[in-house]
Short mmCIF file of C-alpha atoms and ligand atoms in Angstrom, two decimals:
data_model
loop_
_atom_site.label_atom_id
_atom_site.label_comp_id
_atom_site.label_asym_id
_atom_site.label_seq_id
_atom_site.Cartn_x
_atom_site.Cartn_y
_atom_site.Cartn_z
CA MET R 36 -60.37 -40.26 52.68
CA ARG R 37 -60.24 -38.74 49.37
CA ASP R 38 -64.02 -39.11 47.39
CA VAL R 39 -64.51 -41.92 44.75
CA GLN R 40 -68.11 -42.06 43.84
CA PRO R 41 -68.52 -41.42 40.37
CA ALA R 42 -70.30 -38.40 38.45
CA GLY R 43 -73.01 -41.11 37.44
CA SER R 44 -73.24 -45.09 37.73
CA HIS R 45 -72.58 -45.75 34.40
CA PHE R 46 -70.58 -44.34 31.53
CA VAL R 47 -72.24 -44.74 28.30
CA ASP R 48 -71.85 -43.14 24.79
CA GLY R 49 -68.91 -41.14 26.11
CA HIS R 50 -70.08 -39.55 29.28
CA TYR R 51 -70.95 -40.80 33.12
CA ILE R 52 -74.97 -41.35 33.77
CA ASP R 53 -76.85 -42.61 35.87
CA ASP R 54 -80.97 -43.83 36.45
CA PRO R 55 -82.02 -43.63 40.32
CA ALA R 56 -84.60 -45.94 39.66
CA GLY R 57 -82.39 -49.08 39.42
CA ARG R 58 -81.69 -50.63 42.24
CA LEU R 59 -78.80 -49.36 45.00
CA ILE R 60 -75.41 -50.86 44.81
CA GLU R 61 -73.16 -49.51 47.43
CA CYS R 62 -69.11 -49.52 46.92
CA ILE R 63 -68.05 -50.58 50.76
CA TYR R 64 -63.97 -49.57 51.72
CA PRO R 65 -63.15 -53.51 52.72
CA ALA R 66 -61.07 -52.17 55.00
CA THR R 67 -63.50 -50.38 56.89
CA GLY R 68 -66.59 -51.35 55.82
CA GLU R 69 -67.64 -48.05 55.40
CA VAL R 70 -69.72 -46.85 52.23
CA VAL R 71 -67.32 -45.00 49.90
CA ALA R 72 -69.74 -44.44 46.57
CA ARG R 73 -73.21 -45.01 46.15
CA LEU R 74 -74.28 -46.62 42.13
CA HIS R 75 -77.30 -47.71 40.85
CA SER R 76 -77.84 -51.02 38.68
CA ALA R 77 -78.19 -50.36 34.86
CA THR R 78 -82.46 -50.38 34.24
CA PRO R 79 -83.55 -51.45 30.61
CA ALA R 80 -83.42 -48.01 29.27
CA ILE R 81 -79.39 -48.11 30.49
CA ILE R 82 -78.99 -50.68 29.04
CA GLU R 83 -80.16 -50.38 25.78
CA LEU R 84 -78.73 -47.28 25.12
CA ALA R 85 -75.58 -48.99 25.41
CA LEU R 86 -76.02 -51.61 22.88
CA ALA R 87 -77.44 -49.21 20.61
CA SER R 88 -74.51 -46.35 20.76
CA ALA R 89 -71.86 -49.48 20.73
CA VAL R 90 -72.94 -50.46 17.88
CA ARG R 91 -73.00 -47.15 16.21
CA ALA R 92 -69.21 -46.97 17.47
CA GLN R 93 -68.72 -50.29 16.67
CA LYS R 94 -68.58 -49.73 12.29
CA GLU R 95 -67.12 -46.46 12.88
CA TRP R 96 -64.20 -48.11 14.93
CA ALA R 97 -63.71 -51.06 12.97
CA ALA R 98 -63.83 -48.79 9.33
CA LEU R 99 -60.44 -47.50 10.91
CA ARG R 100 -57.15 -48.19 9.53
CA PRO R 101 -56.21 -50.78 12.89
CA VAL R 102 -52.55 -48.47 12.71
CA VAL R 103 -55.04 -45.49 14.14
CA ARG R 104 -56.89 -48.09 16.08
CA GLY R 105 -53.65 -49.03 18.41
CA ARG R 106 -52.69 -45.55 18.42
CA VAL R 107 -55.39 -44.76 20.32
CA LEU R 108 -55.20 -47.48 22.68
CA ARG R 109 -51.23 -46.82 23.12
CA LYS R 110 -52.35 -43.38 24.23
CA ALA R 111 -54.98 -44.99 26.20
CA ALA R 112 -52.21 -47.02 27.97
CA ASP R 113 -49.44 -43.73 28.24
CA ILE R 114 -52.67 -42.47 30.29
CA LEU R 115 -52.98 -45.13 32.86
CA ARG R 116 -49.71 -44.96 33.64
CA GLU R 117 -49.34 -41.20 34.18
CA ARG R 118 -51.90 -41.88 36.69
CA ASN R 119 -50.65 -44.43 37.90
CA GLN R 120 -50.90 -43.30 41.79
CA GLU R 121 -54.17 -41.80 41.67
CA LEU R 122 -55.76 -45.57 40.11
CA SER R 123 -53.84 -47.55 42.37
CA GLU R 124 -55.51 -45.94 45.23
CA LEU R 125 -59.08 -46.03 43.87
CA GLU R 126 -58.39 -50.06 43.15
CA THR R 127 -57.48 -50.10 46.66
CA ILE R 128 -60.42 -48.76 47.59
CA ASP R 129 -62.55 -50.46 45.59
CA THR R 130 -61.27 -54.28 46.51
CA GLY R 131 -59.22 -53.11 49.77
CA LYS R 132 -56.59 -54.88 48.21
CA PRO R 133 -52.75 -53.19 49.68
CA ILE R 134 -51.43 -50.20 47.59
CA GLN R 135 -48.20 -52.10 47.49
CA GLU R 136 -49.93 -54.30 45.62
CA THR R 137 -52.00 -52.28 43.22
CA LEU R 138 -49.43 -50.14 42.41
CA VAL R 139 -47.66 -52.30 40.08
CA ALA R 140 -50.62 -54.81 39.24
CA ASP R 141 -53.68 -53.38 38.47
CA ALA R 142 -53.26 -50.30 36.56
CA ALA R 143 -50.48 -51.24 35.33
CA SER R 144 -50.87 -54.64 33.68
CA GLY R 145 -54.00 -53.20 32.06
CA ALA R 146 -51.54 -50.83 30.31
CA ASP R 147 -49.76 -53.14 29.35
CA ALA R 148 -52.24 -55.23 27.63
CA LEU R 149 -53.73 -51.78 25.93
CA GLU R 150 -50.24 -51.64 24.54
CA TYR R 151 -49.63 -54.60 23.80
CA PHE R 152 -52.61 -55.24 21.57
CA GLY R 153 -52.44 -51.60 20.31
CA GLY R 154 -48.99 -52.15 19.07
CA LEU R 155 -50.09 -55.48 17.46
CA ILE R 156 -53.13 -54.86 15.33
CA ALA R 157 -51.36 -53.19 12.35
CA SER R 158 -49.29 -56.37 11.72
CA ASP R 159 -52.41 -58.96 12.21
CA THR R 160 -52.90 -59.22 8.71
CA GLY R 161 -54.43 -62.51 6.66
CA GLU R 162 -52.84 -64.50 4.24
CA THR R 163 -53.16 -64.97 0.44
CA ILE R 164 -53.21 -68.71 -0.48
CA PRO R 165 -52.17 -69.69 -3.89
CA LEU R 166 -53.94 -72.50 -5.74
CA GLY R 167 -52.20 -72.31 -9.18
CA GLY R 168 -54.05 -69.54 -10.72
CA ASP R 169 -57.06 -68.65 -8.83
CA PHE R 170 -56.36 -67.72 -5.52
CA VAL R 171 -57.86 -67.47 -1.62
CA TYR R 172 -57.29 -64.18 0.73
CA THR R 173 -58.22 -63.83 4.21
CA ILE R 174 -59.38 -61.43 6.11
CA ARG R 175 -59.55 -61.35 9.98
CA GLU R 176 -62.99 -59.14 10.29
CA ALA R 177 -64.68 -57.94 14.25
CA LEU R 178 -67.07 -59.82 15.62
CA GLY R 179 -69.28 -56.73 16.70
CA VAL R 180 -70.48 -55.47 20.23
CA CYS R 181 -68.91 -57.63 22.98
CA VAL R 182 -69.91 -58.51 26.37
CA GLY R 183 -67.23 -58.35 28.56
CA ILE R 184 -68.43 -59.45 32.91
CA GLY R 185 -66.07 -59.11 35.24
CA ALA R 186 -64.70 -60.70 38.66
CA TRP R 187 -64.14 -58.21 41.85
CA ASN R 188 -60.81 -59.13 42.33
CA TYR R 189 -58.73 -57.51 39.74
CA PRO R 190 -61.60 -54.64 38.40
CA THR R 191 -59.24 -52.89 36.06
CA GLN R 192 -56.61 -55.89 35.11
CA ILE R 193 -60.10 -57.92 33.71
CA ALA R 194 -61.31 -54.76 32.17
CA CYS R 195 -58.57 -54.09 30.38
CA TRP R 196 -57.36 -57.30 29.07
CA LYS R 197 -60.92 -58.12 27.85
CA ALA R 198 -60.88 -54.61 26.10
CA ALA R 199 -57.20 -54.48 24.76
CA PRO R 200 -57.65 -57.19 22.32
CA ALA R 201 -61.41 -56.67 21.04
CA LEU R 202 -61.15 -52.61 20.98
CA ALA R 203 -57.64 -53.70 18.80
CA CYS R 204 -59.58 -56.13 16.37
CA GLY R 205 -62.49 -53.55 15.82
CA ASN R 206 -65.25 -54.67 18.13
CA ALA R 207 -66.92 -52.28 20.47
CA MET R 208 -67.40 -53.85 24.49
CA ILE R 209 -70.30 -53.12 26.71
CA PHE R 210 -67.98 -54.40 30.34
CA LYS R 211 -70.17 -55.19 33.51
CA PRO R 212 -67.53 -55.18 36.27
CA SER R 213 -68.67 -57.08 39.79
CA GLU R 214 -71.55 -55.19 42.02
CA THR R 215 -69.12 -55.58 44.60
CA THR R 216 -65.73 -53.79 43.00
CA PRO R 217 -67.80 -50.87 40.22
CA LEU R 218 -65.20 -47.68 39.94
CA GLY R 219 -61.93 -49.04 37.94
CA ALA R 220 -63.72 -49.95 35.01
CA LEU R 221 -65.12 -46.71 34.79
CA LYS R 222 -62.23 -45.14 34.73
CA LEU R 223 -61.24 -47.20 31.96
CA ALA R 224 -63.93 -45.93 30.03
CA GLU R 225 -63.34 -42.27 30.70
CA ILE R 226 -59.71 -42.44 29.52
CA LEU R 227 -59.93 -44.27 26.92
CA ILE R 228 -62.28 -41.32 25.83
CA LEU R 229 -59.53 -39.43 26.18
CA ALA R 230 -57.02 -41.06 24.31
CA GLY R 231 -59.52 -40.87 21.32
CA ALA R 232 -61.55 -43.38 20.97
CA PRO R 233 -65.77 -42.82 19.74
CA ALA R 234 -68.31 -42.43 22.05
CA GLY R 235 -69.95 -46.22 22.03
CA LEU R 236 -66.92 -48.07 21.71
CA LEU R 237 -66.29 -48.55 25.94
CA ASN R 238 -69.48 -48.82 28.27
CA VAL R 239 -69.13 -49.74 31.43
CA VAL R 240 -72.70 -50.65 32.72
CA GLN R 241 -73.32 -51.68 36.48
CA GLY R 242 -75.54 -54.10 37.87
CA TYR R 243 -76.49 -57.42 39.41
CA SER R 244 -76.51 -61.11 37.85
CA ASP R 245 -79.78 -59.78 36.14
CA VAL R 246 -78.16 -57.24 34.10
CA GLY R 247 -75.66 -59.77 32.57
CA GLY R 248 -78.05 -61.49 31.68
CA ALA R 249 -80.04 -59.17 29.69
CA LEU R 250 -76.75 -57.90 27.61
CA VAL R 251 -75.18 -61.51 27.27
CA THR R 252 -78.59 -62.85 25.31
CA ASP R 253 -79.32 -59.36 23.72
CA PRO R 254 -79.86 -60.29 19.72
CA ARG R 255 -76.77 -57.39 18.91
CA VAL R 256 -74.39 -59.18 21.39
CA ALA R 257 -71.46 -61.35 19.35
CA LYS R 258 -69.30 -62.24 22.08
CA VAL R 259 -69.27 -63.00 26.33
CA SER R 260 -66.07 -63.20 27.69
CA LEU R 261 -66.74 -63.82 31.19
CA THR R 262 -64.29 -63.85 34.72
CA GLY R 263 -65.89 -65.32 37.20
CA SER R 264 -66.95 -68.51 39.26
CA ILE R 265 -67.94 -71.89 37.58
CA GLY R 266 -71.12 -71.69 37.87
CA THR R 267 -71.70 -68.20 36.55
CA GLY R 268 -69.39 -69.55 34.01
CA ARG R 269 -72.21 -72.51 32.87
CA LYS R 270 -75.17 -70.22 33.51
CA VAL R 271 -73.75 -67.30 30.92
CA TYR R 272 -72.20 -70.18 28.30
CA ALA R 273 -75.40 -70.91 27.75
CA ALA R 274 -77.15 -68.22 27.29
CA ALA R 275 -74.72 -67.49 25.04
CA ALA R 276 -75.29 -70.73 23.50
CA ASP R 277 -78.36 -69.50 21.89
CA GLY R 278 -77.46 -67.10 19.93
CA MET R 279 -74.00 -68.98 19.16
CA ARG R 280 -72.26 -66.25 20.56
CA HIS R 281 -68.25 -66.72 20.72
CA VAL R 282 -67.73 -67.27 24.21
CA THR R 283 -64.50 -66.38 26.21
CA MET R 284 -64.36 -67.85 30.06
CA GLU R 285 -62.14 -67.32 32.73
CA LEU R 286 -62.70 -69.68 35.91
CA GLY R 287 -62.07 -70.84 38.71
CA GLY R 288 -59.23 -72.92 39.99
CA LYS R 289 -57.53 -75.11 42.51
CA SER R 290 -54.13 -75.36 40.87
CA PRO R 291 -51.50 -77.76 42.27
CA LEU R 292 -48.07 -76.44 43.09
CA ILE R 293 -45.07 -79.22 43.06
CA ILE R 294 -41.99 -78.33 45.22
CA PHE R 295 -39.32 -81.62 44.37
CA GLU R 296 -37.04 -82.37 46.63
CA ASP R 297 -33.93 -81.48 44.75
CA ALA R 298 -35.82 -77.51 44.64
CA ASP R 299 -34.56 -74.37 45.84
CA ILE R 300 -36.72 -74.31 49.21
CA ASP R 301 -36.33 -70.50 49.48
CA SER R 302 -37.55 -69.74 46.33
CA ALA R 303 -40.34 -72.57 46.60
CA VAL R 304 -41.50 -70.97 49.80
CA SER R 305 -41.69 -67.29 48.20
CA ALA R 306 -43.65 -68.87 45.70
CA ALA R 307 -45.87 -70.44 47.75
CA ILE R 308 -46.55 -66.98 49.69
CA ASN R 309 -47.14 -65.47 46.55
CA ALA R 310 -49.52 -68.20 44.94
CA ASN R 311 -51.50 -67.99 48.20
CA PHE R 312 -51.40 -64.96 49.64
CA TYR R 313 -51.10 -61.99 47.35
CA SER R 314 -54.09 -60.13 47.09
CA SER R 315 -55.20 -62.17 50.02
CA GLY R 316 -55.31 -65.27 48.29
CA GLN R 317 -58.46 -63.62 45.90
CA VAL R 318 -56.29 -64.93 42.56
CA CYS R 319 -57.92 -66.99 40.75
CA SER R 320 -55.20 -68.98 39.62
CA ASN R 321 -52.88 -69.55 42.90
CA GLY R 322 -51.51 -72.80 43.60
CA THR R 323 -53.59 -73.47 46.61
CA ARG R 324 -52.69 -77.34 46.90
CA VAL R 325 -48.91 -77.21 48.10
CA PHE R 326 -47.50 -80.45 47.39
CA VAL R 327 -44.02 -80.91 48.95
CA HIS R 328 -41.73 -83.70 48.57
CA ASP R 329 -41.50 -85.51 52.18
CA ALA R 330 -37.43 -85.33 51.92
CA VAL R 331 -38.10 -81.58 52.55
CA ARG R 332 -40.96 -80.42 53.81
CA PRO R 333 -39.77 -80.51 57.44
CA THR R 334 -37.54 -77.08 56.23
CA PHE R 335 -39.95 -75.78 53.66
CA LEU R 336 -42.52 -75.98 56.02
CA ALA R 337 -40.22 -74.15 59.44
CA ARG R 338 -39.23 -71.52 56.77
CA LEU R 339 -42.77 -71.22 55.84
CA VAL R 340 -44.35 -70.38 58.56
CA LYS R 341 -41.17 -68.12 59.96
CA ARG R 342 -41.86 -65.93 56.73
CA THR R 343 -45.35 -65.88 56.99
CA ALA R 344 -45.47 -65.10 60.80
CA ASN R 345 -43.86 -61.92 59.56
CA ALA R 346 -46.08 -60.43 56.97
CA ILE R 347 -47.40 -57.55 57.80
CA ILE R 348 -51.61 -56.47 58.17
CA GLY R 349 -53.00 -53.69 58.01
CA ASP R 350 -54.13 -50.55 56.68
CA PRO R 351 -54.55 -51.55 52.31
CA LEU R 352 -53.85 -47.61 52.00
CA ASP R 353 -50.67 -47.43 53.71
CA GLU R 354 -47.22 -48.85 51.67
CA ALA R 355 -45.75 -50.88 54.14
CA THR R 356 -48.76 -53.09 53.99
CA GLN R 357 -48.02 -57.03 53.06
CA VAL R 358 -51.75 -58.37 53.42
CA GLY R 359 -55.46 -56.15 53.10
CA PRO R 360 -58.85 -57.38 54.00
CA LEU R 361 -60.87 -59.85 51.77
CA VAL R 362 -62.85 -58.14 49.62
CA SER R 363 -66.24 -58.57 51.44
CA GLU R 364 -67.90 -59.79 54.05
CA ALA R 365 -69.55 -62.58 52.79
CA GLN R 366 -66.11 -63.75 51.04
CA ARG R 367 -64.16 -63.29 53.97
CA ASN R 368 -67.37 -65.81 56.75
CA LYS R 369 -67.29 -67.49 52.96
CA VAL R 370 -63.28 -68.38 53.61
CA LEU R 371 -63.65 -68.22 57.62
CA GLY R 372 -66.22 -71.60 57.22
CA TYR R 373 -63.76 -73.29 54.82
CA ILE R 374 -61.10 -72.85 57.22
CA GLU R 375 -63.71 -74.54 60.05
CA THR R 376 -64.05 -77.35 57.44
CA GLY R 377 -60.19 -77.64 57.53
CA LYS R 378 -59.80 -77.86 61.22
CA THR R 379 -62.99 -80.73 61.39
CA GLU R 380 -61.25 -82.59 58.68
CA GLY R 381 -58.25 -82.84 60.15
CA ALA R 382 -55.86 -80.83 58.59
CA LYS R 383 -53.15 -79.60 61.14
CA LEU R 384 -53.63 -75.62 60.82
CA LEU R 385 -49.31 -74.50 61.30
CA ILE R 386 -50.37 -70.53 61.39
CA GLY R 387 -53.17 -67.90 61.02
CA GLY R 388 -57.01 -69.36 60.42
CA ARG R 389 -58.42 -66.13 62.63
CA VAL R 390 -59.62 -62.46 61.89
CA PRO R 391 -55.95 -60.73 63.17
CA PRO R 392 -56.90 -59.19 66.58
CA SER R 393 -55.33 -55.63 65.72
CA GLN R 394 -58.27 -55.35 63.10
CA ASN R 395 -61.22 -54.83 64.68
CA SER R 396 -62.56 -53.27 61.43
CA GLY R 397 -62.63 -54.53 57.23
CA PHE R 398 -63.23 -58.23 56.54
CA TYR R 399 -59.81 -59.44 57.48
CA ILE R 400 -58.62 -63.20 57.93
CA GLU R 401 -54.44 -63.78 58.72
CA PRO R 402 -52.15 -65.59 56.29
CA THR R 403 -53.30 -69.47 56.42
CA ILE R 404 -51.60 -71.87 56.31
CA PHE R 405 -53.15 -76.12 56.56
CA ALA R 406 -50.36 -78.68 56.60
CA ASP R 407 -51.73 -83.09 56.58
CA VAL R 408 -53.68 -82.38 54.06
CA THR R 409 -55.18 -85.23 52.20
CA ASP R 410 -56.74 -85.13 49.01
CA ASP R 411 -60.13 -85.46 49.76
CA MET R 412 -61.18 -82.97 52.19
CA THR R 413 -62.65 -80.77 51.03
CA ILE R 414 -59.93 -77.53 51.73
CA ALA R 415 -58.08 -79.44 49.03
CA ARG R 416 -60.70 -79.93 46.87
CA GLU R 417 -62.90 -76.70 47.28
CA GLU R 418 -61.21 -73.18 45.25
CA ILE R 419 -61.48 -71.34 48.67
CA PHE R 420 -60.87 -67.80 47.27
CA GLY R 421 -59.17 -66.56 50.52
CA PRO R 422 -55.29 -66.84 52.06
CA VAL R 423 -55.77 -70.40 52.92
CA MET R 424 -52.80 -72.72 51.86
CA SER R 425 -53.01 -76.54 51.98
CA VAL R 426 -49.81 -78.14 52.03
CA LEU R 427 -49.83 -81.90 51.14
CA GLY R 428 -47.29 -84.27 51.01
CA PHE R 429 -46.02 -86.76 48.15
CA THR R 430 -42.52 -89.19 47.65
CA GLU R 431 -43.11 -90.26 43.82
CA GLU R 432 -43.64 -88.27 40.42
CA THR R 433 -45.78 -90.46 38.54
CA ASP R 434 -48.31 -91.08 42.37
CA VAL R 435 -47.81 -86.53 42.68
CA ILE R 436 -49.12 -85.76 38.91
CA THR R 437 -51.95 -88.19 39.18
CA ARG R 438 -53.21 -86.28 42.56
CA ALA R 439 -52.40 -83.07 41.10
CA ASN R 440 -54.46 -84.18 38.16
CA ALA R 441 -57.16 -85.22 40.12
CA THR R 442 -59.30 -82.06 39.67
CA GLN R 443 -62.31 -81.00 37.63
CA PHE R 444 -60.50 -77.37 37.40
CA GLY R 445 -57.20 -77.47 34.87
CA LEU R 446 -56.63 -73.04 35.42
CA ALA R 447 -53.04 -73.33 36.30
CA ALA R 448 -49.43 -75.80 37.54
CA GLY R 449 -46.21 -74.90 39.08
CA VAL R 450 -42.76 -77.52 39.67
CA PHE R 451 -40.36 -76.61 41.40
CA THR R 452 -36.86 -78.47 40.83
CA ALA R 453 -33.43 -78.04 40.04
CA ASP R 454 -33.96 -81.10 36.96
CA MET R 455 -34.90 -79.76 33.91
CA ALA R 456 -35.70 -82.92 32.14
CA ARG R 457 -38.07 -83.06 34.93
CA ALA R 458 -39.55 -79.84 34.77
CA HIS R 459 -40.77 -80.48 31.30
CA ARG R 460 -41.91 -84.26 31.73
CA VAL R 461 -44.17 -83.30 34.47
CA ILE R 462 -45.39 -79.74 33.35
CA ALA R 463 -46.03 -81.90 30.01
CA LYS R 464 -48.77 -84.38 31.91
CA LEU R 465 -50.56 -81.66 33.88
CA GLU R 466 -54.27 -80.84 33.02
CA ALA R 467 -53.69 -77.10 32.88
CA GLY R 468 -54.07 -74.26 30.74
CA THR R 469 -51.03 -72.26 32.54
CA CYS R 470 -47.95 -73.39 33.58
CA TRP R 471 -44.98 -72.27 35.90
CA ILE R 472 -41.38 -73.80 36.23
CA ASN R 473 -38.97 -72.64 39.00
CA THR R 474 -42.15 -69.37 39.15
CA TYR R 475 -45.83 -69.25 40.25
CA ASN R 476 -48.09 -66.53 38.81
CA ILE R 477 -46.30 -64.19 36.44
CA THR R 478 -48.90 -63.34 33.85
CA PRO R 479 -47.20 -60.83 31.42
CA VAL R 480 -49.18 -59.88 28.18
CA GLU R 481 -47.15 -61.22 26.21
CA ALA R 482 -48.19 -64.96 26.90
CA PRO R 483 -51.57 -66.56 26.89
CA PHE R 484 -53.74 -67.16 30.26
CA GLY R 485 -56.89 -69.47 30.64
CA GLY R 486 -57.59 -72.68 31.86
CA VAL R 487 -58.97 -76.43 30.58
CA LYS R 488 -61.29 -78.18 31.59
CA LEU R 489 -64.03 -76.44 33.98
CA SER R 490 -61.33 -73.93 34.29
CA GLY R 491 -62.41 -72.15 31.09
CA VAL R 492 -62.71 -72.42 27.44
CA GLY R 493 -60.18 -69.80 25.46
CA ARG R 494 -57.30 -67.71 26.27
CA GLU R 495 -56.83 -64.05 27.10
CA ASN R 496 -53.62 -61.87 26.28
CA SER R 497 -51.12 -63.11 24.04
CA ARG R 498 -51.42 -63.80 20.22
CA ALA R 499 -54.57 -66.08 20.80
CA ALA R 500 -56.64 -63.72 22.24
CA LEU R 501 -56.57 -62.10 18.79
CA ASP R 502 -58.40 -65.36 17.53
CA HIS R 503 -60.65 -64.45 20.21
CA TYR R 504 -62.21 -61.59 19.63
CA SER R 505 -62.03 -61.68 15.82
CA GLN R 506 -63.69 -63.90 12.61
CA ILE R 507 -61.70 -64.84 9.82
CA LYS R 508 -63.49 -64.62 6.61
CA SER R 509 -62.39 -66.34 3.18
CA VAL R 510 -62.75 -64.80 0.01
CA TYR R 511 -62.39 -67.34 -3.12
CA VAL R 512 -60.34 -65.36 -6.34
CA ALA R 513 -61.00 -67.42 -9.47
CA MET R 514 -58.91 -65.94 -12.31
CA SER R 515 -60.40 -67.63 -15.42
CA PRO R 516 -64.01 -68.30 -16.61
CA VAL R 517 -66.48 -70.45 -14.43
CA ALA R 518 -66.90 -73.67 -17.05
CA ALA R 519 -70.82 -75.36 -15.79
CA ALA R 520 -71.38 -78.65 -17.03
CA TYR R 521 -74.54 -78.00 -18.83
P1 NDP X 1396 -69.30 -65.01 40.50
O1 NDP X 1396 -68.93 -65.71 39.04
O2 NDP X 1396 -69.52 -64.73 41.34
O3 NDP X 1396 -69.60 -63.37 39.65
C1 NDP X 1396 -68.54 -62.60 37.94
C2 NDP X 1396 -69.28 -61.92 37.00
O4 NDP X 1396 -70.76 -62.94 36.33
C3 NDP X 1396 -69.86 -61.11 37.82
O5 NDP X 1396 -69.93 -59.28 37.62
C4 NDP X 1396 -71.23 -61.08 38.92
O6 NDP X 1396 -72.37 -60.35 38.83
C5 NDP X 1396 -72.08 -61.87 36.92
N1 NDP X 1396 -72.86 -62.84 36.90
C6 NDP X 1396 -73.45 -63.34 37.49
N2 NDP X 1396 -74.27 -64.48 37.20
C7 NDP X 1396 -74.56 -63.75 35.93
C8 NDP X 1396 -75.69 -64.27 35.28
N3 NDP X 1396 -76.23 -66.02 35.37
N4 NDP X 1396 -75.07 -63.89 34.40
C9 NDP X 1396 -74.75 -62.67 33.59
N5 NDP X 1396 -73.74 -62.48 34.94
C10 NDP X 1396 -73.65 -63.14 36.02
O7 NDP X 1396 -67.58 -64.44 40.53
P2 NDP X 1396 -67.27 -63.13 41.69
O8 NDP X 1396 -67.32 -62.29 41.44
O9 NDP X 1396 -67.55 -64.27 42.95
O10 NDP X 1396 -65.49 -63.67 41.14
C11 NDP X 1396 -64.91 -65.33 42.16
C12 NDP X 1396 -64.61 -65.59 40.88
O11 NDP X 1396 -64.28 -65.43 39.76
C13 NDP X 1396 -63.67 -66.96 41.40
O12 NDP X 1396 -64.45 -67.95 41.31
C14 NDP X 1396 -62.41 -67.17 40.32
O13 NDP X 1396 -61.77 -68.20 40.05
C15 NDP X 1396 -62.73 -65.94 39.07
N6 NDP X 1396 -61.93 -65.69 38.70
C16 NDP X 1396 -61.41 -66.56 37.57
C17 NDP X 1396 -60.40 -65.71 36.89
C18 NDP X 1396 -59.51 -66.19 35.77
O14 NDP X 1396 -59.04 -65.36 35.19
N7 NDP X 1396 -60.01 -67.67 35.24
C19 NDP X 1396 -59.88 -64.23 37.37
C20 NDP X 1396 -60.67 -63.39 38.45
C21 NDP X 1396 -61.65 -64.55 39.52
P3 NDP X 1396 -72.73 -60.12 39.95
O15 NDP X 1396 -71.81 -60.12 40.90
O16 NDP X 1396 -73.68 -58.88 40.04
O17 NDP X 1396 -73.62 -61.21 40.74
#
C-alpha cells in the first residue's frame, strides 16, 4: 500500500505543521486493521496558530471581489478532479469504503461543491428596497471565522460541503476532521493553496473532542457547522449558544423508505440496497426503515435477498469490490451488537448478520436484512450506522405515514409509487428535510440537504447554504434632511 503519512498532522497557515506533544492519533486501514499513519491531536499552540492565521486570512479574502474568490474555488475543483484517482485511494484507505464508490462519490462531490459555490457567489448580490425617495440597500457579509467539525463517513465530502459555501461567502474555516479519518481534509487544504487561496483560509487541525470543544468556544469563532451524532450536536449547539454563534447541525437519522404496491419493484429493491449497504450503511440519510406494502412484500423480499447474496465483499482497493469494511473496530462491534438485539427481540434474519468468513482481518460485516420488524424494536428505532436493513409491512397509506413519522429523527424519507398524486401527497406529510420520489440518497449540490426535528438545524448545499454562512446588513439611505419633534 502507498505511503499515506502526511508531512505534518495539521495544515495551518499554508503548510503542514506538527507538535508531537499532542495526543497520538493512529490512522487505521479498516480493511486490515494496520496502522497506516500516525498523527497528533492539536495542542493549544497549534489551535492558536490556526485561529490567528484564519482571522488574518479572512480579512484579506473577504476584501476580494466575489468573482475572484469564486475563481479560486473553481480552480480547486479542477485540481480535485485531476487528482481524483489519488484522492479516492486516500479516501478508501482513510475510511475503508470501496474504491468503486470513492472514485465517484467523494472528491468528485467535493469538486461539485467548490465549482457550484465558486460559480454562484458573484451573482449573490444584495437588494435595493425603494421607499418613495429614501431607500434601503442590503449587503450580504461574511460571518468571519467558521469552524467545521466532521464525521468519519465522508471526510472529504464533508470538508468540501462546509468549506465551499463558507469560503465563497468570504469566511475563513478551521476544519477538524474526525480523529478516525484524519487524512482527506488535509488534501483539500493543500489544494486550496495550490488554487491561490491565501494561507490560513482553510486550516485543518486534528484532534479529539477537546480540540473541537476549544474551537467552538473561542471568541474569534462566528459559526460552527457540525456533521455528527445527535449527542455531539447537543453539546456543540449548547457550547456555541454561549457566544450566540451561528450553527449548522447535520445529525443522524432513522429514515423511512416507503414502497407502495404499485411501485417498480426492481427499482425499489435497488434503492433499498443503495439506501442501506452503500458505504457499508454508514450514511446519515439511509432509509433504514423499509416499509413495504403487504401485497408486494414477499416478491420484494425474495428479489432483495437474491441480489444481496451476490454482493462482492472484499479488498476495498479492488475496483470489483462492492462492500468494504466498516470504519473501525468499535463501529463494527456496535453494529454486531444491534444485530444480536434484532435477533433477540424477534426480528427475522433473512441474510447476513455475520462477520464474513472470508475476511479474517478488518472490520467487515455482511449486508444484513431483517424482516418481520416491528416499530417498537430497537433496530427500528435507533440509528445503527452499519449495513443493517429493517423491513416492515403495511397496508394503509395513512397508517404508514403515522408510523414513518413516529421518530425523533427527521433527516430523510423516500416514497416509491407509480401514482404521482399519492407520491406528492405522502411526501407532503412526511416529517423529513430531504426527500426522494422513486429514488433514494441522491444528493446533488444543487439541492438543499439537511434535517428537521432532532436531525438538524440549517441546510447544506444549494443557494440555501449561503444563508447559513453570511449575514445581511441593511442600510437605510435618507434623501432629505431629518426632522425632529423639538
Ligand atoms: P460524532 O458525533 O461522534 O463526532 C462528530 C465530530 O464531532 C467528530 O469530529 C468528533 O470528534 C467531534 N466531537 C465530538 N464531541 C465533541 C464536542 N464535545 N465538541 C466538539 N466536537 C466534538 O459522530 P461520528 O463521527 O461517530 O459520525 C457518525 C454520526 O454522524 C452519525 O450519527 C451520523 O448520522 C452523523 N452524520 C450525519 C450526517 C448528516 O449530514 N446529517 C452525515 C454523516 C454523518 P472525535 O471523533 O474526536 O470525538
